[in-house]
Amino acid sequence: MTQARLAVELVPESRPFGALYGRNITAVMQRSWMATKNATWVVIVSGFLEPVLYLASMGYGLGAAIGTVQGPGGVPMSYAAYIAPALLATSAMNGALYDSNNMFFKLNHSKLYRVMLYTSLGPLDVAIGEIIMALLRGLLYALGFMSIAALAGLITSPWALLMIPGAVLIAFSFASLFMGCITFIKRFQQLDWINMLTMPMFLFSATFFPLSVYPQAVQVVIQALPLWHGVDMLRQFAAGQVDSSVLVHLAYFVVMALLGITLATGRLRKLFLR
Amino acid sequence: MPHITPSLTSAPTRTGGVVTARGLTKRYGDFTAVDGIDFEVAPGESFGFLGPNGAGKSTTMSMIGGVLTRTGGELNVMGLDPDREGPRVRAHLGVVPQQDNLDEEIKVRDNLYVYGRYFGLKRAYLKPKIDELLDFAQLTDKAGERVDALSGGMKRRLTIARSLVNDPQILLLDEPTTGLDPQARHILWDRLFRLKEQGTTLLVTTHFMDEAEQLCDRLIVVDHGRIMAEGSPSELIRDYSTREVLEVRFGSDANAAAAQTLKGLGERQEILADRILIYAGDGEAALAQVLARGLTPVASLVRRSSLEDVFLHLTGRSLVD
């Protein structure tokens, strides 16, 4: 029989973090890819369309009334070019939010994560595999949006290419944090709590107008929130006016991603491997 | 209780059993779900946990799979401690949970494929294995369907096929046929019997007597986290019940009064809400005596004792309530 051969091949060796990590992230990603292939493409297309529609409406509609604005470093730019990086940062966040809703479903309804953790996979495999898939989708949206922006003549600096990895980092950090948060949520309605945070962030994180319109106290609050870091970072890249504050933005997202993954892994372990 | 050689001090890595539990305990705060149980499952054996809901059966299963840490006692699965070596233990196990948790977002065949990938199995191994499992589960013509297109019995068979993808030495089946119609149950029992013939060790929890009788070589009867009895189905019936049972019904309000008149009849009696059970070696003779005492039951039935009677005797309660 093949039993003996298999037993040897199958049984993972004992190692540190063996209970946390099964070195098999690709299996989680493969499953996600299969599910995506079966899913309706409408959802994916809508995620891509959202920032494009905002750009068309606000950037060109409202932009016609506003005219030229001052970008980073006092560089004059069209209103559409001014909001384009902010819309990209927002779509990275919203894509992660959409994926976190899926994660909620897999956690509480389809019990997918429970199934995964009852195999040789560890919680770290599950968390990282799911987050990487969220990130790949973020990459796809970023590429799509950048193509549109380039066609519209909004890309004027080679620095602007950094918006793509920038958007992926933003998506990664948000997906990690959302996944961590989602593990605390027990009912569908509670998902709106996250919406209640992302919606105002979208409107007020210097997305459509500069931060300087606010009083100092409000500025501090907004600067503490993640989306502002994303908007400011991508806007600097878009304008080709990059200063050292970008390092702060990068550090902010790296820390946020690490916190998110730690939280998500710890929570999955606590929920399923008690 | 099983007889255990008292060599517990030097932590034996491997005993004769593929699963060995000594004083296995799980507590949640003040509540004790599993209360110091001992059992040993031999390789190739089909071993049952019989008890009502909340008896601690699923908790025990989860501890064996290393997805729930025990509060006390020792547990050894294939020579490994599930608490410390969860992934290694699970590589040997096939798990069929109480509720189907198939991946509804992917197709039938992909469910098997992806599950194999979770165990780190290679495509070259999985391709023929999946064909074999689809055939075993009688789902070959459903391979390309979505999971939600399957009937309840088919989903259950797919769940079992999925649990076999890593060629497990031990299969954990938690209430395998709950919620299935009789035909689907028999198909499933047949499939499980084949696995047993191939040498797979089966651990089955159930609150169905007929299932325990069909599937288990040996079982423990559990209630409130404790083992009430242990043995083969026929041993248990012999030890804790009579050969036959007479069931008599007098109508809901008349049962209690009739019980007075029936005192002393048979070896033992159970007075339930809807009927009186009289345990006797000869059921027909007992029925004749009931009639001789001037009682005319609305309905009467003589049958062989089952595990249900064993449970009733041991706990004073019926299994399904």
XYZ file of C-alpha atoms in Angstrom:
595
model
C 0.000 0.000 0.000
C 0.960 3.620 -0.422
C 0.127 4.244 3.214
C 3.673 3.977 4.557
C 5.208 6.189 1.887
C 2.554 8.787 2.373
C 2.798 8.854 6.106
C 6.447 9.828 5.797
C 5.882 12.340 3.052
C 2.922 13.929 4.757
C 3.855 14.387 8.334
C 5.475 17.769 8.822
C 8.604 17.724 10.956
C 8.552 19.221 14.399
C 9.850 22.796 14.381
C 9.489 26.096 16.176
C 6.244 27.916 15.360
C 5.062 24.589 13.904
C 1.634 25.261 15.358
C 1.508 28.748 13.791
C 2.982 28.316 10.364
C 2.773 25.332 8.023
C 4.928 26.839 5.234
C 2.066 26.430 2.818
C 0.776 29.900 1.960
C 0.393 28.969 -1.714
C -2.382 26.471 -0.914
C -4.446 29.266 0.622
C -3.790 31.489 -2.382
C -4.644 28.719 -4.812
C -8.000 28.215 -3.138
C -8.681 31.926 -3.282
C -7.851 32.011 -6.960
C -10.245 29.134 -7.681
C -12.995 30.955 -5.802
C -12.281 34.174 -7.696
C -12.559 32.339 -11.001
C -16.015 31.115 -9.994
C -17.149 34.461 -8.607
C -19.014 37.079 -10.554
C -16.609 39.424 -12.241
C -19.038 42.286 -11.698
C -17.779 42.800 -8.163
C -14.213 42.980 -9.329
C -15.022 45.361 -12.164
C -17.046 47.616 -9.852
C -14.039 47.961 -7.553
C -12.028 49.140 -10.532
C -14.720 51.506 -11.777
C -15.275 53.327 -8.517
C -12.181 55.571 -8.566
C -12.502 56.061 -12.329
C -16.051 57.357 -11.941
C -15.019 59.680 -9.113
C -12.209 60.971 -11.260
C -14.573 61.655 -14.130
C -17.209 63.338 -11.976
C -15.184 65.296 -9.428
C -11.957 65.675 -11.359
C -13.447 66.865 -14.617
C -16.931 68.021 -13.582
C -16.029 69.873 -10.439
C -12.502 70.450 -11.730
C -13.883 72.635 -14.544
C -15.211 75.049 -11.941
C -12.114 74.867 -9.741
C -9.388 75.094 -12.385
C -5.759 74.788 -11.304
C -4.793 74.089 -7.703
C -1.519 74.012 -5.800
C -0.084 70.542 -5.375
C 2.767 69.339 -3.148
C 5.650 71.824 -3.012
C 3.425 74.553 -4.459
C 3.433 72.989 -7.921
C 0.337 74.030 -9.890
C -1.716 71.086 -11.143
C -5.166 70.434 -12.580
C -7.840 69.481 -10.054
C -8.184 66.042 -11.665
C -4.463 65.427 -11.278
C -4.725 66.661 -7.672
C -7.418 64.173 -6.614
C -6.289 61.217 -8.766
C -3.663 59.905 -6.274
C -6.138 60.377 -3.407
C -8.718 58.313 -5.295
C -6.159 55.580 -5.884
C -5.281 55.481 -2.175
C -8.984 55.309 -1.327
C -9.642 52.502 -3.767
C -6.774 50.540 -2.186
C -8.507 50.969 1.158
C -11.957 50.096 -0.194
C -10.650 47.000 -1.992
C -9.217 45.819 1.315
C -12.548 46.594 2.967
C -14.405 44.543 0.397
C -12.027 41.640 0.974
C -12.454 41.929 4.713
C -16.199 41.459 4.234
C -15.366 38.252 2.394
C -13.076 37.254 5.208
C -15.914 37.788 7.661
C -18.047 35.422 5.638
C -15.293 32.790 5.526
C -14.747 33.162 9.242
C -18.328 32.994 10.468
C -20.518 31.502 7.774
C -18.663 29.204 5.427
C -16.273 28.239 8.261
C -13.497 28.126 5.686
C -10.787 29.197 8.106
C -11.837 26.532 10.572
C -11.556 23.902 7.837
C -8.129 25.199 6.871
C -6.849 25.171 10.429
C -8.034 21.576 10.927
C -5.448 20.528 8.321
C -1.691 20.998 8.345
C -2.070 24.732 7.740
C -1.313 27.181 10.514
C -3.029 30.515 11.213
C -0.085 32.422 9.754
C -0.472 30.596 6.409
C -4.144 31.533 6.340
C -3.645 35.168 7.324
C -0.767 35.831 4.929
C -2.322 33.873 2.050
C -5.576 35.803 2.303
C -3.823 39.147 2.666
C -1.574 38.496 -0.326
C -4.641 37.803 -2.454
C -6.178 41.083 -1.268
C -2.935 42.759 -2.200
C -2.835 41.248 -5.684
C -6.275 42.585 -6.292
C -5.081 45.992 -5.057
C -2.254 45.749 -7.577
C -4.684 44.985 -10.380
C -6.844 48.012 -9.498
C -3.792 50.231 -9.208
C -2.565 49.185 -12.651
C -5.992 49.772 -14.150
C -6.403 53.169 -12.566
C -2.886 54.231 -13.539
C -3.543 53.313 -17.162
C -6.665 55.484 -17.179
C -4.821 58.331 -15.465
C -1.986 58.059 -17.986
C -4.424 58.123 -20.905
C -6.047 61.205 -19.396
C -2.647 62.882 -19.324
C -2.535 63.097 -15.547
C 0.810 61.326 -15.229
C 3.544 63.885 -15.674
C 6.465 62.626 -13.613
C 8.368 59.304 -13.646
C 7.977 59.368 -9.866
C 4.317 58.648 -10.495
C 5.166 55.003 -11.218
C 5.844 54.658 -7.491
C 2.111 55.117 -6.973
C 1.674 51.470 -7.971
C 3.804 49.868 -5.230
C 2.563 52.634 -2.932
C -1.064 51.636 -3.525
C -0.186 47.965 -2.995
C 1.421 48.794 0.349
C -1.679 50.739 1.381
C -3.908 47.817 0.355
C -1.666 45.399 2.248
C -1.750 47.405 5.461
C -5.487 47.964 5.372
C -6.182 44.308 4.525
C -4.026 43.139 7.457
C -5.658 45.479 9.915
C -9.181 44.776 8.663
C -8.573 41.041 8.883
C -7.454 41.462 12.486
C -10.535 43.581 13.277
C -12.943 41.262 11.477
C -12.119 38.437 13.909
C -13.851 40.400 16.675
C -17.039 40.869 14.687
C -19.846 38.399 15.177
C -22.730 39.793 13.124
C -23.066 41.158 9.621
C -24.471 44.474 10.853
C -21.319 45.133 12.823
C -19.372 45.303 9.580
C -20.875 48.767 9.182
C -18.700 49.952 12.044
C -15.717 49.669 9.740
C -17.680 51.467 7.027
C -18.387 54.278 9.446
C -14.648 54.772 9.801
C -13.652 54.451 6.163
C -16.366 56.746 4.767
C -15.334 59.881 6.741
C -11.687 59.010 6.157
C -12.390 59.059 2.432
C -14.104 62.450 2.623
C -11.758 64.274 4.959
C -8.230 62.866 4.462
C -7.149 65.742 2.205
C -8.753 63.791 -0.595
C -10.541 66.647 -2.342
C -8.890 69.683 -0.748
C -5.679 70.358 1.173
C -5.293 69.669 4.853
C -4.571 73.355 5.521
C -8.274 74.262 5.392
C -8.717 72.668 8.831
C -7.825 74.160 12.191
C -4.650 72.730 13.724
C -6.472 70.399 16.135
C -8.443 68.734 13.333
C -5.303 68.412 11.218
C -3.631 66.416 13.980
C -6.535 63.979 14.124
C -6.571 63.472 10.365
C -2.807 63.016 10.265
C -3.132 60.231 12.801
C -5.449 58.260 10.493
C -4.054 55.885 7.866
C -5.766 57.144 4.735
C -4.216 60.611 5.010
C -0.769 58.989 4.967
C -1.756 57.130 1.832
C -3.173 60.204 0.104
C -0.202 62.398 0.958
C 2.305 59.754 -0.071
C 0.700 59.010 -3.430
C 0.161 62.706 -4.119
C 3.869 63.393 -3.601
C 4.688 60.571 -6.025
C 2.143 61.856 -8.559
C 3.522 65.382 -8.493
C 7.129 64.211 -8.466
C 7.677 66.370 -5.379
C 8.906 63.846 -2.837
C 10.275 64.863 0.552
C 11.370 62.988 3.677
C 7.808 62.815 5.049
C 7.335 59.868 2.668
C 9.519 57.832 5.004
C 7.069 58.537 7.834
C 4.191 57.404 5.622
C 6.025 54.220 4.674
C 6.878 53.463 8.300
C 3.252 54.087 9.272
C 2.010 51.463 6.816
C 4.704 48.906 7.643
C 3.834 49.134 11.344
C 0.119 48.953 10.550
C 0.636 45.828 8.422
C 2.725 44.107 11.094
C 0.193 44.926 13.789
C -2.619 43.662 11.577
C -0.934 40.346 10.759
C 0.032 39.753 14.377
C -3.511 40.488 15.478
C -5.113 38.338 12.759
C -2.798 35.371 13.396
C -3.248 35.579 17.154
C -6.995 35.846 16.854
C -7.321 32.928 14.399
C -5.284 30.843 16.788
C -7.415 31.888 19.724
C -10.665 31.295 17.860
C -9.876 27.903 16.393
C -6.928 26.343 18.183
C -7.832 26.789 21.818
C -13.390 1.055 32.273
C -10.392 -0.231 30.318
C -7.718 -2.069 32.197
C -4.535 -0.081 32.183
C -1.099 -1.181 33.174
C 0.040 1.356 35.762
C 3.040 2.813 33.937
C 1.872 6.393 33.746
C 4.864 8.049 35.376
C 7.421 7.740 32.586
C 5.180 9.125 29.819
C 5.051 6.265 27.312
C 5.370 7.603 23.771
C 3.444 4.745 22.227
C 1.109 2.184 23.667
C -0.797 -0.468 21.784
C -3.483 2.022 20.775
C -3.513 4.577 17.991
C -5.387 6.832 20.384
C -4.889 6.585 24.126
C -6.513 8.826 26.720
C -5.828 8.780 30.459
C -7.857 10.974 32.742
C -8.649 13.228 29.795
C -10.353 16.364 31.065
C -11.719 19.579 29.559
C -13.124 22.325 31.750
C -14.599 25.675 30.770
C -14.598 27.697 33.971
C -16.881 25.828 36.351
C -18.291 23.578 33.659
C -16.615 20.234 33.084
C -17.292 19.062 29.534
C -15.061 15.983 29.703
C -14.457 14.601 33.162
C -11.361 12.422 33.362
C -12.104 9.733 30.780
C -9.858 6.780 29.877
C -9.979 4.860 26.641
C -7.731 3.196 24.159
C -8.444 2.632 20.481
C -6.650 -0.221 18.728
C -5.409 0.122 15.133
C -8.133 -0.743 12.641
C -10.800 -0.679 15.297
C -14.099 1.089 14.906
C -14.660 2.868 18.169
C -17.781 4.749 19.185
C -18.687 7.515 21.581
C -22.355 7.153 22.325
C -24.207 9.746 24.312
C -26.762 12.533 24.200
C -26.004 16.052 22.977
C -23.698 17.816 25.412
C -22.130 14.607 26.731
C -18.637 15.773 25.710
C -18.273 13.699 22.531
C -17.368 16.500 20.142
C -15.105 18.075 22.745
C -13.182 14.803 22.952
C -12.913 14.683 19.160
C -11.565 18.231 19.048
C -8.947 17.411 21.654
C -7.831 14.380 19.631
C -7.416 16.640 16.583
C -5.366 19.111 18.604
C -7.730 21.980 17.867
C -8.813 22.198 21.489
C -6.291 21.997 24.311
C -7.117 19.711 27.194
C -7.331 20.922 30.768
C -5.855 17.766 32.243
C -4.868 14.158 31.726
C -2.864 12.539 28.972
C -3.678 12.099 25.339
C -1.625 10.314 22.748
C -2.493 10.078 19.055
C -0.173 7.998 16.853
C 2.555 8.485 19.462
C 2.142 12.278 19.430
C 0.719 14.810 21.849
C -1.987 16.726 19.930
C -1.576 19.825 22.104
C 2.038 20.249 21.126
C 2.112 18.731 17.650
C -1.272 19.717 16.232
C -0.284 19.887 12.542
C 1.646 16.599 12.725
C -1.258 14.852 14.416
C -3.726 16.244 11.887
C -1.593 14.924 9.018
C -2.606 11.433 10.235
C -6.260 12.303 10.722
C -9.295 12.626 8.543
C -11.944 14.842 10.094
C -15.644 14.698 9.266
C -17.278 17.437 11.316
C -20.811 17.419 12.600
C -21.909 20.010 10.062
C -20.701 19.899 6.487
C -18.299 22.728 5.932
C -17.522 22.245 2.283
C -16.145 25.133 0.282
C -19.244 26.390 -1.505
C -17.272 28.894 -3.545
C -15.452 26.204 -5.528
C -16.478 23.087 -7.475
C -16.798 19.543 -6.154
C -13.491 18.329 -7.588
C -11.697 21.492 -6.495
C -12.904 20.915 -2.951
C -10.910 17.699 -2.867
C -7.932 19.208 -4.659
C -7.625 22.278 -2.481
C -8.077 20.274 0.702
C -5.200 18.030 -0.362
C -3.142 21.148 -0.995
C -3.814 22.288 2.582
C -1.922 19.156 3.631
C 0.891 20.091 1.289
C 0.137 17.219 -1.110
C 1.460 17.413 -4.649
C -0.644 17.669 -7.773
C 0.815 14.439 -9.181
C -0.424 12.561 -6.119
C -3.756 14.350 -5.945
C -4.948 13.863 -9.507
C -5.388 10.064 -9.390
C -6.345 10.216 -5.701
C -9.237 12.568 -6.425
C -10.586 10.312 -9.172
C -10.435 7.418 -6.764
C -12.218 9.395 -4.020
C -14.929 10.693 -6.357
C -15.585 7.121 -7.367
C -15.643 6.004 -3.735
C -18.118 8.747 -2.857
C -20.190 7.962 -5.978
C -19.784 11.556 -7.127
C -17.780 11.096 -10.317
C -20.528 12.588 -12.478
C -20.848 15.553 -10.110
C -17.146 16.462 -10.212
C -17.693 19.692 -12.136
C -20.781 20.823 -10.223
C -20.974 23.510 -7.618
C -21.267 22.209 -4.075
C -24.663 23.845 -3.513
C -26.080 21.679 -6.317
C -25.524 18.530 -4.213
C -28.108 16.823 -1.995
C -27.532 16.428 1.734
C -26.332 12.854 1.373
C -23.983 13.789 -1.472
C -22.497 16.639 0.548
C -21.899 14.273 3.417
C -20.163 11.795 1.114
C -18.060 14.583 -0.337
C -17.073 15.634 3.176
C -15.991 12.074 3.893
C -14.128 11.818 0.589
C -12.407 15.085 1.445
C -11.335 13.745 4.827
C -9.658 10.798 3.066
C -7.501 12.851 0.736
C -4.419 12.545 2.955
C -4.843 8.761 3.391
C -5.520 9.148 7.120
C -4.868 6.263 9.471
C -7.622 7.537 11.755
C -10.951 8.938 10.654
C -12.871 11.108 13.119
C -16.579 11.104 12.356
C -18.716 13.459 14.388
C -22.384 12.488 14.066
C -21.833 11.226 10.512
C -25.443 10.626 9.517
C -27.378 13.197 11.535
C -29.913 14.885 9.304
C -29.793 12.334 6.494
C -32.732 10.325 5.195
C -32.657 6.537 5.758
C -31.450 5.685 2.263
C -28.608 8.192 2.405
C -27.634 6.863 5.823
C -27.354 3.312 4.531
C -25.212 4.379 1.583
C -22.959 6.229 3.990
C -22.708 3.324 6.409
C -21.749 1.098 3.508
C -18.945 3.487 2.513
C -17.674 3.652 6.083
C -17.777 -0.101 6.369
C -15.561 -0.359 3.298
C -13.038 1.967 4.899
C -13.023 -0.174 7.985
C -12.377 -3.234 5.847
C -9.370 -1.430 4.400
C -7.948 -1.015 7.884
C -8.804 2.611 8.644
C -9.423 3.234 12.325
C -12.802 4.887 12.796
C -13.731 7.077 15.749
C -17.432 7.786 15.627
C -19.587 9.940 17.849
C -23.283 9.395 17.609
C -26.487 9.680 19.534
C -28.156 7.146 17.253
C -28.295 3.636 18.612
C -28.685 1.952 15.264
C -25.650 3.815 13.981
C -23.540 2.677 16.919
C -24.756 -0.886 16.360
C -23.989 -0.712 12.644
C -20.589 0.880 12.824
C -18.854 0.223 16.115
C -16.795 -2.775 17.228
C -16.593 -1.271 20.651
C -17.981 1.824 22.242
C -18.124 3.879 25.359
C -21.365 5.277 26.626
C -20.773 8.831 27.834
C -22.981 11.156 29.806
C -22.047 14.464 31.465
C -18.441 13.973 30.376
C -18.061 10.612 32.134
C -17.855 7.071 30.829
C -20.882 5.091 31.984
C -20.015 1.788 30.321
C -17.711 0.265 27.766
C -17.915 -2.763 25.504
C -19.148 -4.091 22.184
C -22.792 -3.332 21.367
C -23.793 -6.945 22.136
C -21.815 -6.998 25.390
C -23.426 -3.797 26.540
C -26.881 -5.109 25.772
C -26.096 -8.358 27.577
C -24.647 -6.589 30.613
C -27.109 -3.734 30.972
C -30.354 -4.986 29.514
C -32.474 -8.085 29.035
C -32.814 -10.058 25.837
C -36.228 -8.665 25.021
C -38.301 -5.636 25.818
C -42.053 -5.334 25.996
C -43.416 -1.877 25.217
C -46.976 -1.213 26.332
C -49.038 1.942 25.904
C -52.163 2.749 27.842
C -52.698 6.342 26.712
C -50.991 9.387 28.165
C -52.985 9.684 31.388
C -53.372 5.990 32.087
C -49.675 4.975 32.044
C -48.963 5.921 35.672
C -52.002 4.071 37.001
C -51.205 0.991 34.931
C -47.638 1.042 36.241
C -48.977 0.459 39.740
C -50.661 -2.726 38.636
C -47.608 -3.856 36.682
C -45.202 -3.623 39.630
C -42.755 -6.507 39.816
C -43.331 -7.685 36.285
C -40.149 -8.475 34.319
C -36.642 -7.801 35.569
C -36.924 -4.051 35.404
C -39.305 -1.387 34.142
C -38.987 2.099 32.750
C -42.034 4.320 32.908
C -41.800 6.931 30.173
C -44.256 9.683 29.353
C -45.858 7.810 26.484
C -45.188 4.142 27.272
C -43.973 1.610 29.786
C -40.965 -0.574 28.991
C -40.829 -3.975 30.622
C -37.470 -5.699 30.445
C -37.778 -9.456 30.341
C -36.047 -12.481 28.825
C -39.309 -13.452 27.156
C -41.396 -10.512 25.973
C -44.410 -12.535 24.878
C -44.632 -14.181 28.285
C -44.484 -10.753 29.922
C -47.302 -9.550 27.676
C -49.409 -12.552 28.700
C -48.843 -11.566 32.329
C -49.903 -7.982 31.632
C -53.171 -9.283 30.208
C -53.502 -11.718 33.095
C -53.406 -8.754 35.496
C -56.512 -7.440 33.791
C -54.895 -4.647 31.801
C -55.538 -4.087 28.108
C -52.873 -1.891 26.549
C -53.819 0.386 23.634
C -50.719 -0.894 21.864
C -48.010 -3.385 22.649
C -44.725 -4.353 21.028
C -42.142 -7.011 21.803
C -38.654 -6.268 20.499
C -34.985 -7.074 21.079
C -33.066 -4.878 23.468
C -31.039 -2.122 21.815
C -28.372 0.301 22.940
C -31.154 2.779 23.600
C -32.235 0.522 26.474
C -28.666 0.331 27.727
C -28.500 4.083 27.800
C -31.859 4.373 29.503
C -30.760 1.943 32.169
C -27.413 3.646 32.742
C -28.663 7.210 32.878
C -32.386 7.002 33.497
C -32.837 9.177 30.460
C -33.648 8.654 26.842
C -30.945 9.543 24.299
C -32.911 11.793 22.007
C -35.062 14.203 23.923
